[in-house]
Amino acid sequence: PKLYVQVNTGSEPQKAGIEPREAVPFVTRCREVHGLAIEGLMCIPPADENPGPHFALLEKLSAEAGVEELSMGMSGDYETAIAFGATSV
């Protein structure tokens, strides 16, 4: 299976996912300690905020973590998500 790590880019208490500052170490640990093939990151930005900065953050974290897949964006912001490198919407 393709494994993605959900990142809570808005630090919203009602949403699951790890904090952005934990993303790279978490992916590294999953790979090195547990042998998991993490292929991507995913996020759902806060509904009341511009999604661009959240997508940019996820793109940055994916580069740092060495993952190629980005799952981000919904029907209302998929064009912005694609502009920031989404491989899955």
mmCIF file of C-alpha atoms in Angstrom:
data_model
loop_
_atom_site.group_PDB
_atom_site.id
_atom_site.type_symbol
_atom_site.label_atom_id
_atom_site.label_comp_id
_atom_site.label_asym_id
_atom_site.label_seq_id
_atom_site.Cartn_x
_atom_site.Cartn_y
_atom_site.Cartn_z
ATOM 1 C CA PRO A 1 0.000 0.000 0.000
ATOM 2 C CA LYS A 2 0.970 3.615 -0.453
ATOM 3 C CA LEU A 3 1.550 5.180 2.947
ATOM 4 C CA TYR A 4 1.001 8.880 3.565
ATOM 5 C CA VAL A 5 1.554 10.866 6.746
ATOM 6 C CA GLN A 6 -1.113 13.430 7.598
ATOM 7 C CA VAL A 7 0.303 16.778 8.675
ATOM 8 C CA ASN A 8 -1.939 19.128 10.642
ATOM 9 C CA THR A 9 -0.604 22.293 8.987
ATOM 10 C CA GLY A 10 -3.111 24.507 10.802
ATOM 11 C CA SER A 11 -2.533 22.958 14.249
ATOM 12 C CA GLU A 12 -6.285 22.450 14.531
ATOM 13 C CA PRO A 13 -7.282 20.456 17.623
ATOM 14 C CA GLN A 14 -10.265 18.866 15.854
ATOM 15 C CA LYS A 15 -8.062 17.385 13.116
ATOM 16 C CA ALA A 16 -5.732 14.431 13.196
ATOM 17 C CA GLY A 17 -2.180 14.536 11.954
ATOM 18 C CA ILE A 18 1.220 15.390 13.276
ATOM 19 C CA GLU A 19 2.521 18.897 13.784
ATOM 20 C CA PRO A 20 4.636 20.274 10.927
ATOM 21 C CA ARG A 21 7.773 20.414 13.084
ATOM 22 C CA GLU A 22 7.423 16.657 13.706
ATOM 23 C CA ALA A 23 6.927 15.616 10.075
ATOM 24 C CA VAL A 24 10.492 15.045 8.910
ATOM 25 C CA PRO A 25 11.669 13.226 12.068
ATOM 26 C CA PHE A 26 8.482 11.126 12.026
ATOM 27 C CA VAL A 27 8.960 10.055 8.401
ATOM 28 C CA THR A 28 12.616 9.263 9.100
ATOM 29 C CA ARG A 29 11.701 7.168 12.138
ATOM 30 C CA CYS A 30 8.964 5.310 10.235
ATOM 31 C CA ARG A 31 11.465 4.414 7.537
ATOM 32 C CA GLU A 32 14.557 3.650 9.605
ATOM 33 C CA VAL A 33 13.084 2.081 12.728
ATOM 34 C CA HIS A 34 9.921 0.456 11.406
ATOM 35 C CA GLY A 35 10.870 -0.176 7.771
ATOM 36 C CA LEU A 36 7.773 1.578 6.437
ATOM 37 C CA ALA A 37 7.807 2.908 2.885
ATOM 38 C CA ILE A 38 6.344 6.372 3.422
ATOM 39 C CA GLU A 39 5.559 7.713 -0.042
ATOM 40 C CA GLY A 40 3.851 10.999 0.696
ATOM 41 C CA LEU A 41 2.389 13.652 2.930
ATOM 42 C CA MET A 42 -1.178 14.908 3.087
ATOM 43 C CA CYS A 43 -2.999 17.862 4.606
ATOM 44 C CA ILE A 44 -6.379 19.542 4.806
ATOM 45 C CA PRO A 45 -5.922 23.266 5.485
ATOM 46 C CA PRO A 46 -8.256 25.172 7.816
ATOM 47 C CA ALA A 47 -11.479 26.049 5.994
ATOM 48 C CA ASP A 48 -11.299 29.711 6.969
ATOM 49 C CA GLU A 49 -7.728 30.326 5.779
ATOM 50 C CA ASN A 50 -5.953 30.781 2.474
ATOM 51 C CA PRO A 51 -4.774 27.260 1.575
ATOM 52 C CA GLY A 52 -1.666 28.457 -0.279
ATOM 53 C CA PRO A 53 0.641 28.792 2.743
ATOM 54 C CA HIS A 54 -0.439 25.358 3.995
ATOM 55 C CA PHE A 55 0.256 23.751 0.623
ATOM 56 C CA ALA A 56 3.609 25.548 0.423
ATOM 57 C CA LEU A 57 4.527 24.239 3.876
ATOM 58 C CA LEU A 58 3.621 20.677 2.917
ATOM 59 C CA GLU A 59 5.638 20.980 -0.296
ATOM 60 C CA LYS A 60 8.653 22.174 1.723
ATOM 61 C CA LEU A 61 8.292 19.359 4.250
ATOM 62 C CA SER A 62 8.012 16.754 1.502
ATOM 63 C CA ALA A 63 11.290 17.921 -0.019
ATOM 64 C CA GLU A 64 12.997 17.798 3.387
ATOM 65 C CA ALA A 65 11.595 14.340 4.128
ATOM 66 C CA GLY A 66 12.400 12.972 0.683
ATOM 67 C CA VAL A 67 8.864 11.985 -0.256
ATOM 68 C CA GLU A 68 7.446 12.483 -3.734
ATOM 69 C CA GLU A 69 3.691 12.288 -3.270
ATOM 70 C CA LEU A 70 1.512 15.134 -1.995
ATOM 71 C CA SER A 71 -2.179 14.652 -1.276
ATOM 72 C CA MET A 72 -3.776 18.038 -0.752
ATOM 73 C CA GLY A 73 -6.668 20.103 -1.985
ATOM 74 C CA MET A 74 -10.408 19.704 -2.292
ATOM 75 C CA SER A 75 -12.934 20.774 -4.909
ATOM 76 C CA GLY A 76 -12.678 24.423 -3.862
ATOM 77 C CA ASP A 77 -8.896 24.724 -3.868
ATOM 78 C CA TYR A 78 -7.550 21.977 -6.112
ATOM 79 C CA GLU A 79 -6.060 24.448 -8.596
ATOM 80 C CA THR A 80 -3.971 26.013 -5.831
ATOM 81 C CA ALA A 81 -2.977 22.552 -4.596
ATOM 82 C CA ILE A 82 -1.830 21.536 -8.073
ATOM 83 C CA ALA A 83 0.192 24.746 -8.360
ATOM 84 C CA PHE A 84 2.045 23.686 -5.193
ATOM 85 C CA GLY A 85 2.778 20.192 -6.488
ATOM 86 C CA ALA A 86 -0.198 18.056 -5.470
ATOM 87 C CA THR A 87 0.019 14.594 -6.984
ATOM 88 C CA SER A 88 -3.352 13.605 -5.544
ATOM 89 C CA VAL A 89 -6.387 15.771 -4.776
#
